[in-house]
Coordinates of C-alpha atoms in Angstrom, one line a residue:
Chain A
M1 CA -101.9 -1.1 -90.7
A2 CA -104.8 -1.7 -88.5
S3 CA -105.2 2.0 -87.7
A4 CA -105.1 2.8 -91.4
A5 CA -108.0 0.4 -92.1
A6 CA -110.0 1.6 -89.1
G7 CA -109.5 5.3 -90.1
S8 CA -111.2 5.4 -93.5
S9 CA -111.4 3.2 -96.5
A10 CA -109.9 6.0 -98.6
A11 CA -106.7 5.9 -96.6
V12 CA -105.5 2.7 -98.4
P13 CA -104.5 3.7 -102.0
F14 CA -105.9 1.7 -104.8
W15 CA -102.7 0.0 -105.6
R16 CA -102.1 -1.2 -102.1
A17 CA -105.7 -2.6 -102.0
A18 CA -104.9 -4.5 -105.2
G19 CA -102.0 -6.2 -103.5
M20 CA -99.1 -4.3 -105.1
T21 CA -96.2 -3.0 -103.1
Y22 CA -94.9 0.5 -103.5
I23 CA -92.0 -0.9 -105.6
T24 CA -94.3 -2.5 -108.1
Y25 CA -96.4 0.7 -108.3
S26 CA -93.4 2.9 -108.9
N27 CA -92.0 0.5 -111.5
I28 CA -95.2 0.5 -113.5
C29 CA -95.3 4.4 -113.3
A30 CA -91.6 4.4 -114.5
S31 CA -92.3 2.2 -117.4
L32 CA -95.2 4.4 -118.3
V33 CA -92.9 7.4 -118.3
R34 CA -90.4 5.6 -120.4
S35 CA -92.9 4.7 -123.0
C36 CA -93.7 8.4 -123.4
L37 CA -90.2 9.0 -124.8
K38 CA -89.3 9.6 -128.4
E39 CA -86.8 7.6 -130.3
P40 CA -83.7 7.4 -130.0
H41 CA -84.0 8.0 -126.2
K42 CA -86.8 5.4 -126.0
S43 CA -84.6 2.4 -127.0
E44 CA -81.9 3.6 -124.5
A45 CA -84.5 3.7 -121.8
V46 CA -85.9 0.4 -122.7
N47 CA -82.4 -1.1 -122.3
R48 CA -82.5 -0.1 -118.7
E49 CA -85.6 -2.1 -118.0
N50 CA -84.3 -5.6 -118.8
V51 CA -84.9 -8.0 -116.0
H52 CA -83.3 -11.3 -115.7
F53 CA -82.5 -13.5 -112.7
V54 CA -83.1 -17.0 -111.5
I55 CA -84.7 -17.3 -108.1
S56 CA -85.2 -20.4 -106.2
K57 CA -86.8 -20.9 -102.9
W58 CA -85.6 -23.3 -100.3
A59 CA -87.6 -25.4 -98.0
N60 CA -86.0 -27.6 -95.3
G61 CA -82.5 -27.2 -96.6
K62 CA -83.4 -28.3 -100.2
P63 CA -83.8 -25.9 -103.1
E64 CA -87.0 -26.2 -105.0
K65 CA -87.2 -25.8 -108.8
P66 CA -85.7 -22.5 -109.8
T67 CA -88.0 -20.1 -111.6
I68 CA -86.5 -17.8 -114.2
R69 CA -87.8 -14.3 -114.0
S70 CA -86.8 -13.0 -117.3
D71 CA -89.5 -10.5 -118.0
S72 CA -88.5 -7.6 -120.2
P73 CA -91.2 -5.2 -121.2
E74 CA -91.5 -6.5 -124.7
E75 CA -92.5 -9.9 -123.7
Chain B
M1 CA -26.2 -48.8 -134.5
A2 CA -25.0 -45.9 -132.4
M3 CA -26.4 -43.6 -135.0
A4 CA -29.6 -45.2 -134.9
A5 CA -29.7 -44.8 -131.2
F6 CA -29.0 -41.1 -131.5
R7 CA -31.7 -40.7 -134.0
R8 CA -34.1 -42.5 -131.8
E9 CA -33.5 -40.0 -129.1
G10 CA -34.4 -37.3 -131.5
R11 CA -31.5 -35.0 -130.4
R12 CA -29.3 -32.9 -132.5
F13 CA -26.0 -34.7 -132.1
L14 CA -22.6 -34.3 -133.7
L15 CA -22.6 -37.4 -135.8
S16 CA -19.1 -38.4 -135.1
P17 CA -18.0 -41.9 -135.7
I18 CA -16.1 -42.2 -132.4
S19 CA -18.8 -42.6 -130.0
H20 CA -19.7 -46.2 -130.8
K21 CA -19.3 -47.4 -127.2
P22 CA -22.7 -48.7 -126.0
S23 CA -22.0 -47.3 -122.5
T24 CA -22.1 -43.7 -123.9
V25 CA -25.5 -44.4 -125.6
A26 CA -26.8 -45.8 -122.4
R27 CA -25.6 -42.8 -120.5
S28 CA -27.2 -40.3 -122.9
A29 CA -30.3 -42.3 -122.7
I30 CA -30.4 -42.1 -118.9
L31 CA -29.8 -38.3 -119.1
S32 CA -33.3 -37.8 -120.6
E33 CA -35.0 -39.5 -117.6
E34 CA -35.4 -38.1 -114.2
F35 CA -32.4 -39.6 -112.5
H36 CA -28.8 -39.2 -113.3
P37 CA -26.6 -42.0 -112.2
S38 CA -24.2 -39.5 -110.4
G39 CA -27.1 -38.4 -108.2
T40 CA -28.1 -35.0 -109.7
R41 CA -31.6 -34.7 -111.3
S42 CA -32.1 -33.4 -114.8
I43 CA -35.3 -33.0 -116.6
S44 CA -35.6 -33.4 -120.3
T45 CA -35.7 -30.0 -122.1
Q46 CA -39.0 -31.0 -123.8
V47 CA -40.8 -31.2 -120.5
V48 CA -39.5 -27.8 -119.4
R49 CA -40.3 -26.3 -122.8
N50 CA -43.9 -27.5 -122.6
R51 CA -44.3 -26.0 -119.1
M52 CA -42.9 -22.7 -120.2
K53 CA -45.3 -22.6 -123.2
S54 CA -48.3 -23.2 -120.9
V55 CA -47.2 -20.8 -118.2
R56 CA -46.7 -18.2 -120.9
N57 CA -50.3 -18.7 -122.2
I58 CA -51.7 -18.5 -118.7
Q59 CA -49.9 -15.2 -118.2
K60 CA -51.4 -13.8 -121.4
I61 CA -54.8 -14.8 -120.4
T62 CA -54.6 -13.3 -116.9
K63 CA -53.3 -10.1 -118.3
A64 CA -56.2 -10.0 -120.7
M65 CA -58.7 -10.7 -117.9
K66 CA -57.2 -7.9 -115.9
M67 CA -57.7 -5.5 -118.8
V68 CA -61.3 -6.5 -119.3
A69 CA -62.0 -6.1 -115.6
A70 CA -60.4 -2.6 -115.6
S71 CA -62.4 -1.4 -118.6
K72 CA -65.7 -2.7 -117.1
L73 CA -64.8 -1.2 -113.7
R74 CA -64.7 2.3 -115.2
A75 CA -68.2 2.2 -116.4
V76 CA -69.7 0.5 -113.3
Q77 CA -67.9 2.8 -110.9
V78 CA -69.6 5.9 -112.4
R79 CA -73.0 4.4 -111.9
T80 CA -72.1 3.2 -108.4
E81 CA -71.1 6.7 -107.2
N82 CA -74.2 8.1 -108.7
S83 CA -76.4 5.6 -107.0
R84 CA -75.0 6.5 -103.6
G85 CA -77.3 9.5 -103.5
L86 CA -80.3 7.1 -103.5
W87 CA -80.0 5.8 -100.0
Q88 CA -78.4 8.7 -98.3
P89 CA -81.7 10.7 -97.7
F90 CA -83.1 7.5 -96.2
T91 CA -80.3 7.1 -93.7
A92 CA -80.7 10.7 -92.9
L93 CA -84.4 10.1 -92.1
L94 CA -84.7 6.7 -90.9
G95 CA -81.2 5.9 -89.6
D96 CA -79.1 2.9 -90.1
V97 CA -78.9 1.1 -86.8
P98 CA -77.3 -2.3 -86.9
S99 CA -77.6 -2.7 -83.2
V100 CA -81.3 -2.9 -83.2
D101 CA -82.8 -5.9 -81.4
V102 CA -85.5 -7.7 -83.3
K103 CA -87.0 -11.2 -83.5
K104 CA -86.9 -11.9 -87.1
N105 CA -83.7 -11.1 -89.0
V106 CA -83.1 -11.8 -92.6
I107 CA -79.5 -11.6 -93.8
V108 CA -79.2 -10.7 -97.5
T109 CA -75.7 -11.6 -98.7
I110 CA -74.6 -10.3 -102.0
T111 CA -71.9 -12.3 -103.7
S112 CA -70.7 -12.8 -107.3
D113 CA -71.6 -15.5 -109.7
K114 CA -68.2 -15.8 -111.3
G115 CA -65.0 -16.7 -109.7
L116 CA -61.4 -15.6 -109.9
C117 CA -62.1 -12.5 -108.0
G118 CA -59.9 -12.9 -104.9
G119 CA -61.4 -13.1 -101.4
I120 CA -64.4 -10.8 -101.4
N121 CA -66.9 -13.6 -101.5
S122 CA -65.3 -15.4 -98.6
T123 CA -65.3 -12.3 -96.5
S124 CA -68.9 -11.6 -97.2
V125 CA -69.8 -15.1 -96.3
K126 CA -67.7 -14.9 -93.1
I127 CA -69.5 -11.7 -92.0
S128 CA -72.9 -13.3 -92.8
K129 CA -72.1 -16.2 -90.6
S130 CA -70.9 -14.1 -87.7
L131 CA -73.9 -11.8 -88.0
Y132 CA -76.1 -15.0 -88.0
K133 CA -74.4 -15.9 -84.6
F134 CA -74.9 -12.4 -83.3
T135 CA -78.5 -12.2 -84.1
S136 CA -79.5 -15.6 -83.1
G137 CA -80.8 -16.4 -79.6
P138 CA -84.0 -17.6 -77.9
E139 CA -87.2 -16.7 -79.7
K140 CA -85.2 -15.2 -82.5
E141 CA -85.1 -16.4 -86.0
T142 CA -82.5 -15.6 -88.6
K143 CA -82.7 -16.6 -92.3
Y144 CA -80.5 -16.1 -95.3
V145 CA -81.2 -14.8 -98.7
V146 CA -78.3 -15.3 -101.0
L147 CA -77.6 -13.5 -104.2
G148 CA -74.9 -15.0 -106.4
E149 CA -73.6 -18.4 -107.0
K150 CA -70.5 -18.2 -105.0
G151 CA -72.2 -17.3 -101.8
K152 CA -74.8 -20.0 -102.3
V153 CA -72.1 -22.7 -102.6
Q154 CA -70.3 -21.6 -99.5
L155 CA -73.4 -21.2 -97.3
V156 CA -74.9 -24.5 -98.4
R157 CA -72.1 -26.4 -96.8
D158 CA -73.1 -25.6 -93.2
S159 CA -76.2 -23.4 -93.1
K160 CA -78.5 -25.3 -95.5
N161 CA -81.5 -25.1 -93.3
S162 CA -81.4 -21.4 -92.8
I163 CA -81.5 -20.4 -96.4
E164 CA -84.7 -18.9 -97.5
M165 CA -84.0 -18.1 -101.2
T166 CA -81.1 -18.1 -103.6
I167 CA -80.8 -15.9 -106.6
T168 CA -78.4 -16.4 -109.5
E169 CA -77.6 -15.0 -112.9
L170 CA -78.2 -11.5 -111.7
Q171 CA -75.5 -9.9 -113.9
K172 CA -76.6 -11.4 -117.1
N173 CA -77.7 -8.0 -118.3
P174 CA -76.0 -4.9 -116.9
L175 CA -77.4 -4.1 -113.5
N176 CA -80.4 -1.7 -113.6
Y177 CA -82.8 -0.4 -111.0
T178 CA -85.8 -2.2 -112.5
Q179 CA -84.2 -5.6 -112.1
V180 CA -83.1 -5.0 -108.5
S181 CA -86.4 -3.5 -107.6
V182 CA -88.3 -6.6 -109.0
L183 CA -85.9 -8.8 -107.0
A184 CA -86.5 -6.7 -103.9
D185 CA -90.2 -7.0 -104.4
D186 CA -89.8 -10.8 -104.6
I187 CA -87.9 -10.9 -101.4
L188 CA -90.3 -8.6 -99.5
K189 CA -93.3 -10.8 -100.6
N190 CA -91.8 -14.1 -99.7
V191 CA -89.9 -13.4 -96.5
E192 CA -91.2 -12.3 -93.2
Y193 CA -88.8 -9.9 -91.5
D194 CA -88.4 -7.4 -88.7
A195 CA -85.0 -6.3 -89.9
L196 CA -83.2 -6.8 -93.1
R197 CA -79.4 -6.9 -93.1
I198 CA -77.7 -6.5 -96.5
I199 CA -74.1 -7.5 -96.6
F200 CA -71.9 -6.4 -99.5
N201 CA -68.5 -5.2 -100.2
K202 CA -68.4 -1.4 -100.4
F203 CA -66.2 0.0 -103.1
H204 CA -63.8 2.6 -101.6
S205 CA -61.0 2.3 -104.2
V206 CA -59.6 -0.1 -106.7
V207 CA -57.6 -1.8 -104.0
S208 CA -59.9 -1.5 -101.0
F209 CA -63.3 -3.2 -100.6
I210 CA -64.8 -3.0 -97.1
P211 CA -67.5 -5.5 -96.2
T212 CA -70.5 -3.5 -95.0
V213 CA -73.8 -4.1 -93.4
S214 CA -76.9 -2.0 -94.1
T215 CA -79.8 -2.5 -91.9
I216 CA -83.3 -1.8 -93.0
L217 CA -86.2 -2.1 -90.4
S218 CA -89.8 -3.1 -91.2
P219 CA -92.3 -0.3 -90.6
E220 CA -93.6 -1.7 -87.4
V221 CA -90.1 -1.8 -85.9
V222 CA -89.5 1.8 -87.1
E223 CA -92.7 2.8 -85.4
R224 CA -91.5 1.0 -82.2
E225 CA -88.1 2.6 -82.2
S226 CA -89.3 6.1 -82.9
E227 CA -91.7 5.9 -80.0
S228 CA -89.0 4.7 -77.7
G229 CA -86.8 7.5 -78.6
G230 CA -83.2 7.2 -79.3
K231 CA -81.9 7.5 -82.9
L232 CA -85.3 7.5 -84.6
G233 CA -87.1 9.7 -82.0
D234 CA -87.3 12.7 -84.3
L235 CA -89.4 10.9 -86.8
D236 CA -92.6 12.3 -85.3
S237 CA -91.5 15.8 -85.8
Y238 CA -92.0 15.4 -89.5
E239 CA -95.3 16.5 -90.9
I240 CA -97.1 14.2 -93.2
E241 CA -98.7 15.8 -96.2
G242 CA -101.5 14.3 -98.2
S243 CA -104.1 11.9 -97.1
E244 CA -101.8 9.2 -96.0
T245 CA -101.3 8.0 -92.5
K246 CA -98.0 7.6 -90.8
A247 CA -98.2 3.9 -91.0
E248 CA -98.8 4.1 -94.8
V249 CA -96.0 6.4 -95.3
L250 CA -93.6 4.2 -93.2
Q251 CA -94.6 1.2 -95.2
N252 CA -94.0 2.9 -98.6
L253 CA -90.7 4.3 -97.3
A254 CA -89.5 0.9 -95.9
E255 CA -90.2 -0.8 -99.3
F256 CA -88.5 1.8 -101.3
Q257 CA -85.6 2.1 -98.9
F258 CA -85.0 -1.6 -99.3
S259 CA -85.0 -1.4 -103.0
C260 CA -82.7 1.6 -103.2
V261 CA -80.2 0.1 -100.7
L262 CA -80.2 -3.2 -102.5
F263 CA -79.5 -1.5 -105.8
N264 CA -76.7 0.5 -104.4
A265 CA -75.4 -2.6 -102.7
A266 CA -75.5 -4.7 -105.8
L267 CA -73.7 -2.0 -107.8
E268 CA -71.0 -1.6 -105.1
N269 CA -70.5 -5.3 -105.0
A270 CA -70.1 -5.5 -108.7
C271 CA -67.4 -2.8 -108.6
S272 CA -65.6 -4.5 -105.7
E273 CA -65.8 -7.8 -107.7
L274 CA -64.2 -6.2 -110.8
G275 CA -61.6 -4.4 -108.7
A276 CA -60.7 -7.6 -106.9
R277 CA -60.5 -9.5 -110.1
M278 CA -58.2 -6.9 -111.5
S279 CA -55.8 -7.3 -108.5
A280 CA -56.0 -11.1 -108.4
M281 CA -55.3 -11.4 -112.1
D282 CA -52.4 -8.8 -111.8
S283 CA -50.8 -10.8 -109.0
S284 CA -51.3 -14.1 -111.0
S285 CA -49.6 -12.5 -114.1
R286 CA -46.7 -11.5 -111.9
N287 CA -46.4 -14.9 -110.4
A288 CA -46.6 -16.5 -113.8
G289 CA -43.8 -14.1 -114.9
E290 CA -41.6 -15.2 -111.9
M291 CA -42.4 -18.9 -112.7
L292 CA -41.4 -18.3 -116.3
D293 CA -38.0 -16.8 -115.2
R294 CA -37.3 -19.8 -113.0
L295 CA -38.3 -22.3 -115.7
T296 CA -36.0 -20.4 -118.2
L297 CA -33.1 -20.8 -115.9
T298 CA -33.8 -24.5 -115.4
Y299 CA -34.1 -24.9 -119.1
N300 CA -30.8 -23.1 -119.9
R301 CA -29.1 -25.1 -117.2
T302 CA -30.4 -28.4 -118.6
R303 CA -29.5 -27.5 -122.1
Q304 CA -25.9 -26.4 -121.2
A305 CA -25.5 -29.5 -119.0
S306 CA -26.5 -31.8 -121.9
I307 CA -24.1 -30.0 -124.3
T308 CA -21.3 -30.2 -121.9
T309 CA -22.0 -34.0 -121.4
E310 CA -21.9 -34.5 -125.2
L311 CA -18.6 -32.7 -125.5
I312 CA -17.2 -34.7 -122.6
E313 CA -18.2 -37.9 -124.3
I314 CA -16.8 -36.9 -127.5
I315 CA -13.5 -35.7 -126.1
S316 CA -13.1 -38.7 -123.9
G317 CA -13.9 -41.0 -126.9
A318 CA -11.4 -39.1 -128.9
S319 CA -8.7 -39.3 -126.3
A320 CA -9.4 -42.9 -125.7
L321 CA -8.8 -43.5 -129.4
T322 CA -5.6 -41.4 -129.7
G323 CA -4.2 -42.0 -126.3

């Protein structure tokens, strides 16, 4: 990554500079493409975008308060 | 008084006036308890009947669970086989080298949230623990990220301090790529790693689930390995189009590879879980059926023994009167 920064400022794409990973970038692009669909395919595609899990970080062998990541595109 | 005693016991007796001897009443009363004075045990038919009813219900429930698992399996299996094409190009390009020697290892164990699925979660946890031992050493650091309730419970018992994150309720909605990729993103952001090792049960067929380890290297390690030659030595022979540098491309590839492999691993594990639940419920229905057969035999034996005893009492009473 040091070589990339030393090369030229244009080498780092805008989304990487904004702090996103490639995964986040591709997810946003995918949801943009999905929103271009027409009904009824659109509602089928939106079903594939539901996200729900409960994640909890551990520190020193104890779990901290779990955070629920239940973001679906509507919310 | 003898009649009242019979009615109290609640049995269908031949109401004959002969058995007025208190000793016969006492003997019949003892029959309904556990011990018989002559040394043989006999259980009341009511107890056996209750057991048979509950075993029969359990058998129905396990059969239903097997059907549910079978129907769910069909749908997930199709998706799993389709998702295998996601990571195959990555393995062709970047290789999958579990024997790589790195300092920071993160073991991602995928288990299920629900139980009654046989031994797959225990095998995954066993492999995680042995991999932990394998990758630990001086200056090396290994951490766990656990997906699924069952794995968390098992790993908390002795490896509490090495757990980095736990994730549960993953299968509340049907598994899709967006969900797994958001999860992968969370893991990548919060965990420092040189190599990620994903442990899951690969679905080969309905009766065979093989625990597998997939290794994903961080871009720096990929760079190091490709320079030193060996399996990744051909990486430099690829041309990079566009305005990105090699480090850029490797970073993007590593992130995307993790997301794809995690998606496939989660699907395969879900398939294996359903298959294991099918076979576990099948064997439990079979066991319940065998138990039911044995209980039926006991029930018939007890019933016939009590009828025979009644007949003996009646006949001996009658012969005592006439003889």
